[in-house]
Coordinates of C-alpha atoms and ligand atoms in Angstrom, one line a residue:
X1246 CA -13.3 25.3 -9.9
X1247 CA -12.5 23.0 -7.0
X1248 CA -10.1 20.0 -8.4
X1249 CA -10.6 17.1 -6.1
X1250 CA -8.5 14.2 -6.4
X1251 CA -9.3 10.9 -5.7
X1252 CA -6.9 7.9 -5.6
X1253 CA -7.6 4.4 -3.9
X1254 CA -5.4 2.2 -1.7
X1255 CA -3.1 -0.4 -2.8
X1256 CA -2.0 -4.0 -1.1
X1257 CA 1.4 -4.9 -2.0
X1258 CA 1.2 -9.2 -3.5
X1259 CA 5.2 -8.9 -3.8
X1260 CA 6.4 -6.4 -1.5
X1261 CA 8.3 -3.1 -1.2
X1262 CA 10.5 -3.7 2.3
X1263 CA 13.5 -1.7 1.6
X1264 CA 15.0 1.8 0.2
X1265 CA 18.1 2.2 -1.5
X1266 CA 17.5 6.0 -1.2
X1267 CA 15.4 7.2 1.5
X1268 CA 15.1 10.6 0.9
X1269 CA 13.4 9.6 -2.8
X1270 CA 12.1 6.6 -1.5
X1271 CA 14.1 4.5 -4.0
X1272 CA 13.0 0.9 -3.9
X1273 CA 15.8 -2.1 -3.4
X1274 CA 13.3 -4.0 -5.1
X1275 CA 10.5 -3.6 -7.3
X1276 CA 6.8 -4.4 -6.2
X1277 CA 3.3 -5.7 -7.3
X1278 CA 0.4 -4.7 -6.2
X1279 CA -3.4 -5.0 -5.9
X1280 CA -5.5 -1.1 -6.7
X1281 CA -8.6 -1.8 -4.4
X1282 CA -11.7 -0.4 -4.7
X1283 CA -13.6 0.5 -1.5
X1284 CA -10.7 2.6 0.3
X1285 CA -9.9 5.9 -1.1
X1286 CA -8.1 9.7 -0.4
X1287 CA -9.9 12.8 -1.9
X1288 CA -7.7 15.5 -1.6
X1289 CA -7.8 19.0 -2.4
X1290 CA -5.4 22.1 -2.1
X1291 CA -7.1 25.9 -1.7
X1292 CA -4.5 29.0 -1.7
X1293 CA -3.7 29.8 2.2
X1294 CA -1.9 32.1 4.3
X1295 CA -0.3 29.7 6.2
X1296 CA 0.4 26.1 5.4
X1297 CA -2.6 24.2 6.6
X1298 CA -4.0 20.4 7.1
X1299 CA -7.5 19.2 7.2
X1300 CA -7.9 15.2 7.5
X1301 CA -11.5 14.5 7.8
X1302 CA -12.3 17.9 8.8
X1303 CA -9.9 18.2 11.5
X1304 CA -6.9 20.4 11.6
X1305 CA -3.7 18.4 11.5
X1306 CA -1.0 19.5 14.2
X1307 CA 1.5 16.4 14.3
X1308 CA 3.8 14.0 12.7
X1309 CA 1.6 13.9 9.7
X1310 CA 1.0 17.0 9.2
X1311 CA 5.0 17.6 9.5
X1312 CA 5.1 14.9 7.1
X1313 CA 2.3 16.5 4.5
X1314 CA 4.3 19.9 4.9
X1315 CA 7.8 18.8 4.1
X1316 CA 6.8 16.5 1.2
X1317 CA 4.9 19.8 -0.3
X1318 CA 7.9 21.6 0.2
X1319 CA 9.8 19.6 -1.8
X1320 CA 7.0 19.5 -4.6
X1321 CA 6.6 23.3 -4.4
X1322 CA 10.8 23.3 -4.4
X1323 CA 11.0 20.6 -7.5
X1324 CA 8.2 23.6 -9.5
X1325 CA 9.6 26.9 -8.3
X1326 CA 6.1 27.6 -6.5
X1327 CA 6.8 29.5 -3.2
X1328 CA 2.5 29.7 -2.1
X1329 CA 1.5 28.5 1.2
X1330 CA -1.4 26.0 0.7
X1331 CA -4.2 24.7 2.6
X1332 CA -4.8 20.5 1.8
X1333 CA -8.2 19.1 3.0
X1334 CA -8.2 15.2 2.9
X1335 CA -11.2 13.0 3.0
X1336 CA -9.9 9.5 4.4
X1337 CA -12.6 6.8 3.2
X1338 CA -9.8 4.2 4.3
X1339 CA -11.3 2.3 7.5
X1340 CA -8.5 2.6 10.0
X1341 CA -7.8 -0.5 11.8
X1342 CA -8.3 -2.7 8.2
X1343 CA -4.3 -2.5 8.3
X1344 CA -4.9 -1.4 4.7
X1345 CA -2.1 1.7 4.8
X1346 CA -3.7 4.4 4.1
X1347 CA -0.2 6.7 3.0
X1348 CA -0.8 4.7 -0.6
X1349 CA -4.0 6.8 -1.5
X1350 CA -2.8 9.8 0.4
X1351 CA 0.3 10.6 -0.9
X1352 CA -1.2 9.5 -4.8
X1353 CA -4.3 11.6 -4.0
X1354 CA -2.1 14.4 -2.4
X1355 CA 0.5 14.3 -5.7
X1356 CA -2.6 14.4 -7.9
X1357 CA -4.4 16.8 -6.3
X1358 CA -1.1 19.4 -6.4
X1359 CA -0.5 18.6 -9.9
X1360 CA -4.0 19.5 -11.3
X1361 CA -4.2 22.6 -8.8
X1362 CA -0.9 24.1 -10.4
X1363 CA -1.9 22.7 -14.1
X1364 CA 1.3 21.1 -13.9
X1365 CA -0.3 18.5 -16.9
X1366 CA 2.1 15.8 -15.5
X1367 CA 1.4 12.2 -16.9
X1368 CA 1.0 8.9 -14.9
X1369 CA 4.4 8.5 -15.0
X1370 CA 5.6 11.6 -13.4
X1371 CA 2.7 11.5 -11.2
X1372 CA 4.2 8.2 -10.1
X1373 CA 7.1 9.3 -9.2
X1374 CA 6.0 12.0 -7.4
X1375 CA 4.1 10.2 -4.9
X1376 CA 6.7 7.8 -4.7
X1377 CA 8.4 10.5 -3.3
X1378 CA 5.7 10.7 -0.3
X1379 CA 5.8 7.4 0.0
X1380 CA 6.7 4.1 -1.4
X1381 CA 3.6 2.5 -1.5
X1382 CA 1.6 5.7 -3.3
X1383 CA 3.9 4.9 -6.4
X1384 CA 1.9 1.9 -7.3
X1385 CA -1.9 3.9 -6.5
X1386 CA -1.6 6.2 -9.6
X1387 CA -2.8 3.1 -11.6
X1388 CA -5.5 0.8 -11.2
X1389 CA -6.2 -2.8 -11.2
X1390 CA -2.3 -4.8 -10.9
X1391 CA 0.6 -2.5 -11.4
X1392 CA 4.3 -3.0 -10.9
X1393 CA 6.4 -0.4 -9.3
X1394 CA 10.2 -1.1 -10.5
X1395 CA 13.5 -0.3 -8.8
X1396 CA 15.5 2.2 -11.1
X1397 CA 16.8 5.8 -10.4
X1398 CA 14.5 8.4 -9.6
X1399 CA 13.4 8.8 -13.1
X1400 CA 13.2 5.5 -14.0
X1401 CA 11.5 4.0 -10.5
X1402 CA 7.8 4.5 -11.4
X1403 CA 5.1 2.2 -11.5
X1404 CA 3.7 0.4 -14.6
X1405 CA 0.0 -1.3 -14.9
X1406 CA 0.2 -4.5 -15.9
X1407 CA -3.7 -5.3 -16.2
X1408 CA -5.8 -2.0 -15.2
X1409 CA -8.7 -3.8 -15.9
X1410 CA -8.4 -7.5 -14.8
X1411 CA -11.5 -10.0 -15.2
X1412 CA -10.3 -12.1 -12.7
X1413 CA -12.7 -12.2 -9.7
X1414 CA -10.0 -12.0 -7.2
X1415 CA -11.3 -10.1 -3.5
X1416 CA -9.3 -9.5 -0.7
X1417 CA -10.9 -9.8 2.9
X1418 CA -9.3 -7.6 5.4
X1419 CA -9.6 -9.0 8.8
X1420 CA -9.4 -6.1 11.4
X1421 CA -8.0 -7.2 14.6
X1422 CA -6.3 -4.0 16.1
X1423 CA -7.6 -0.4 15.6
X1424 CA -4.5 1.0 16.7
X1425 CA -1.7 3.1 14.5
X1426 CA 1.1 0.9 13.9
X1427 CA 4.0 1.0 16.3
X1428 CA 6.7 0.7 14.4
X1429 CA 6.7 3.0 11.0
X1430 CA 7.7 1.0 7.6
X1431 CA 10.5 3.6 7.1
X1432 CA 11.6 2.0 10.5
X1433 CA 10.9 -1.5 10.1
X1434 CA 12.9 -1.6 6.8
X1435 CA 15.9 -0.3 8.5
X1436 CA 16.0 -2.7 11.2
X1437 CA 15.0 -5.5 8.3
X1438 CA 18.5 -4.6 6.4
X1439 CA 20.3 -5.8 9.5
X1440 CA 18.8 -9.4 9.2
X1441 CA 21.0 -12.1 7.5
X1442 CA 18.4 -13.2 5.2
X1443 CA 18.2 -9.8 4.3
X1444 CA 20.3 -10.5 1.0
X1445 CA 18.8 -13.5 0.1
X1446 CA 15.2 -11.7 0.0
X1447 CA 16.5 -9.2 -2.3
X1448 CA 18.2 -12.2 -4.7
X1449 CA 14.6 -13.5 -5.0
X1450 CA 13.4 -10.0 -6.1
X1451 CA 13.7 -10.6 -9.8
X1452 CA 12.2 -14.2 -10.0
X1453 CA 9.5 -13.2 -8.1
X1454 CA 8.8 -10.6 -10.3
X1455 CA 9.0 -12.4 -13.3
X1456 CA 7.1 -15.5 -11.5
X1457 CA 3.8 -12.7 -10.9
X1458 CA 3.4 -10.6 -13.8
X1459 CA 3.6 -14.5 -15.7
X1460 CA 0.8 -14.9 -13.6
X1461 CA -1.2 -12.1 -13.6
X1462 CA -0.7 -12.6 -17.9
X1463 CA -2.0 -16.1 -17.4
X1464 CA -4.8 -15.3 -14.8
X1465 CA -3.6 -17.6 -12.6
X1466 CA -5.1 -16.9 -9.2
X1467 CA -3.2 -20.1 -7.6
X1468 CA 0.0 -18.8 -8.5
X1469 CA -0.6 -15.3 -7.9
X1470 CA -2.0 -16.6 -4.5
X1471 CA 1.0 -18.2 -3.8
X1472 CA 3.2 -16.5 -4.6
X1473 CA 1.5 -13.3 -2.3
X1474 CA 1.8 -15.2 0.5
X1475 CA 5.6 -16.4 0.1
X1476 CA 6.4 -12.7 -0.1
X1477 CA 4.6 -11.5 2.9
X1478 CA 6.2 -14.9 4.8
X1479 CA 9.4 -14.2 3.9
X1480 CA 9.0 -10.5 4.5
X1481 CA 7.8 -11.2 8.4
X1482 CA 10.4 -14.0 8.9
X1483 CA 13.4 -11.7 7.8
X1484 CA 11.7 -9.5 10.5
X1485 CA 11.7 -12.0 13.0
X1486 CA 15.5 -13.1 12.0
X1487 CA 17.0 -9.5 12.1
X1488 CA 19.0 -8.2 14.7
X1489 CA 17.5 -7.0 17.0
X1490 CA 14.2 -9.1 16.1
X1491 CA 11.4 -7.5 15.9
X1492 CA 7.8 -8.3 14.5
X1493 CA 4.4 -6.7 13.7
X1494 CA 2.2 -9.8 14.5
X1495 CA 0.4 -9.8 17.7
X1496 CA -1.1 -13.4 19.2
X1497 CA -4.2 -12.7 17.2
X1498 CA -2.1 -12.5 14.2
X1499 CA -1.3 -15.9 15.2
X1500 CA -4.6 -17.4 16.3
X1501 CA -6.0 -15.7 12.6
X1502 CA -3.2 -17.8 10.9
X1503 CA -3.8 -21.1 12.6
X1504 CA -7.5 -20.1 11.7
X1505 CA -7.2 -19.8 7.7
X1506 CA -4.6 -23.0 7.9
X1507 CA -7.4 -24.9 9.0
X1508 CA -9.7 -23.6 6.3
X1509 CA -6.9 -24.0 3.4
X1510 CA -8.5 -27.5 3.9
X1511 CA -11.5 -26.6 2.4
X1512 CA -11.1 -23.6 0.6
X1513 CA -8.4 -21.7 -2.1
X1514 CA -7.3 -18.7 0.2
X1515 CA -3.8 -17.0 0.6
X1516 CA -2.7 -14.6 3.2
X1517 CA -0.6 -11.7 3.1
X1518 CA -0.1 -8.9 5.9
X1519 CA 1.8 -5.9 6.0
X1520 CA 3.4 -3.7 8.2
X1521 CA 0.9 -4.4 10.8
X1522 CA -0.5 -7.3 12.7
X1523 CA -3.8 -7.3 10.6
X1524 CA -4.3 -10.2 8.3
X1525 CA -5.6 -10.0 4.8
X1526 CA -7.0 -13.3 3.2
X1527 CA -7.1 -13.3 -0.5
X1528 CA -9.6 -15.4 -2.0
X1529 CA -11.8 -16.0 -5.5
X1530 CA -15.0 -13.8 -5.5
X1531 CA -17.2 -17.0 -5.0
X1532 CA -15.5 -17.8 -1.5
X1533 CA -16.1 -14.8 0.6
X1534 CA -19.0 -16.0 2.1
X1535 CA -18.1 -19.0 2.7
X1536 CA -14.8 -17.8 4.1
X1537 CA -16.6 -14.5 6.0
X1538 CA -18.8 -16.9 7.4
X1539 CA -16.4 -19.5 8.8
X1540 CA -14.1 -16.7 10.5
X1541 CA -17.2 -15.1 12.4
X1542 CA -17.9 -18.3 13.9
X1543 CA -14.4 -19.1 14.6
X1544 CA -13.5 -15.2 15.9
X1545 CA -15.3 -13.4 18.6
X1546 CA -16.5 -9.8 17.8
X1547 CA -14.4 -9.8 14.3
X1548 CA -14.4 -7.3 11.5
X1549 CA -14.2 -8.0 8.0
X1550 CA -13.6 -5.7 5.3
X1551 CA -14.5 -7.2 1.7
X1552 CA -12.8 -5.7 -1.5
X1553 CA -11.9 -6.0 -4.8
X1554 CA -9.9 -4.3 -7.7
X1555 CA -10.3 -0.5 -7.8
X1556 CA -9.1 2.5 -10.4
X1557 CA -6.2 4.7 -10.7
X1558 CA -6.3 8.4 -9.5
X1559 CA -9.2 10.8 -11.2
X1560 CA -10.5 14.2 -10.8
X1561 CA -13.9 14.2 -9.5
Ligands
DP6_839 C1 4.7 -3.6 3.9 O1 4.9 2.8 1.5 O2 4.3 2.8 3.9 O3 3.1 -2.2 2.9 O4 7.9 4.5 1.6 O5 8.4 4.6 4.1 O6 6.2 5.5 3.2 P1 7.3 4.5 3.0 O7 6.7 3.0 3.3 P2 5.3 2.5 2.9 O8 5.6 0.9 3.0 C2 4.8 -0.1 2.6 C3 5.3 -1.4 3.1 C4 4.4 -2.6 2.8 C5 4.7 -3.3 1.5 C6 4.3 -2.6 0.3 O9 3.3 -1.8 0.3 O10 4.9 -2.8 -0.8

């Protein structure tokens, strides 16, 4: 029988901008995150001839497929598996929603290889698997708020903190630019490491840490608000401050900003934004109207993309 795996997308709230080792993805830091629950990967793997793949029923011929291939490879290395595999992918991640969609890919993918080959890992070593295809896909083996800490490459999984939080906490994607990213996040945290606040981000690691799982404990959307937003701040300005500088906002980023500072007035929101010059507004459940409503009139021809807590990986 088919094993399809399904794992959903992630959005750092303190985040991952730094490796100690890139070729396991070793975090400088350890994260938080958000599991959300409208974007999903469902991945699949099918015995091949020849190393092959499908992304939303296209054949794959490029950097990502390079990318897919090598990081197989290295699973197929870790289990003494030499078969050439076919992966189909199913990306229900709306591109342009700057919602990066290598989380549920590289969780689903890890999944997906584990359950083809019976490998009957746990969460944990599932973790670190796809932390091994990328960063981010550490944190989307789990659901609801999870931590991903920095440690070796046994010890640098994630860990759910609250699979199954109660707190009615959305995130509202604003889509401003359709297009990939320029610069990677493999890149952009090179050039980040060159910044002279560089070390001081990495001092506040621990604090911050301790400062969100307190409030994730406490359900405290204010503080979990802001503190989301000082991470992603201070992840953009040691952009901005590194030499040479370099940034992924755009003016729209800008103009959005200037936007929700005016509506902070009269409404709880946070923002954070990744490595990408979308905007993301976090807000209580009750809000997003109100909010949704307020940034259509103020935007012209604007996307939003509501969401809220999603599940770990599963087999459909
Ligand atoms: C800004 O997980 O895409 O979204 O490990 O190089 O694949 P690689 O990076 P990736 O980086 C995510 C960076 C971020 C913050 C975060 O998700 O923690």
């Amino acid at each position: 029988m088919r094993k399809i795996a399904r794992a959903h997308t992630n959005i750092a709230l303190i985040k991952y901008w730094g490796k100690q080792d890139p070729a396991l993805r070793l975090p400088l830091m350890s994260s938080i995150s958000m599991t959300l629950d409208n974007f999903y990967t469902d991945t699949y793997l099918e015995k091949s001839s020849e190393n092959q793949f499908i992304l939303n029923g296209q054949v794959m011929d490029n950097k990502l497929s390079k990318r897919v291939f090598d990081y197989l490879d290295l699973l197929k290395r870790e289990f003494g598996i030499s078969e050439n595999l076919k992966v189909v992918s199913e990306n229900h991640v709306p591109t342009g929603a700057g919602l990066a969609s290598s989380s549920s890919a590289f969780a689903a993918l890890a999944y997906a290889f584990s359950s083809y080959f019976d490998l009957a890992l746990d969460k944990q070593e599932l973790s670190r698997l796809a932390r091994i295809g990328s960063g981010s896909a550490t944190r989307s083996i789990y659901g609801g708020f999870v931590k991903w800490q920095k440690g070796d490459d046994q010890t640098s999984v994630a860990i759910p903190l609250d699979e199954h939080p109660t707190l009615p906490m959305h995130l509202l994607a604003i889509e401003l630019n359709k297009a990939p990213k320029k610069l990677s996040s493999t890149k952009g945290m090179q050039l980040a490491e060159k910044s002279p606040f560089y070390k001081t981000w990495l001092d506040l690691n621990d604090q911050q840490i301790a400062d969100m799982e307190l409030a994730i404990k406490e359900q405290d959307f204010t503080k979990i608000g802001t503190l989301a937003e000082e991470s992603a701040m201070q992840m953009h300005a040691i952009n901005f401050a590194s030499r040479p500088f370099f940034t992924y906002f755009e003016p729209d980023t800008l103009k959005v900003l200037a936007i929700l500072q005016e509506l902070k007035q009269s409404v709880e929101l946070y923002v954070t934004i990744d490595a990408g010059p979308n905007v993301k507004v976090l807000c209580l459940a009750k809000d997003v109207e109100f909010i949704s409503k307020y940034l259509k009139k103020h935007l012209e021809s604007v996307e939003l993309v509501d969401t809220s807590f999603g599940q770990g990986v599963q087999l459909l």
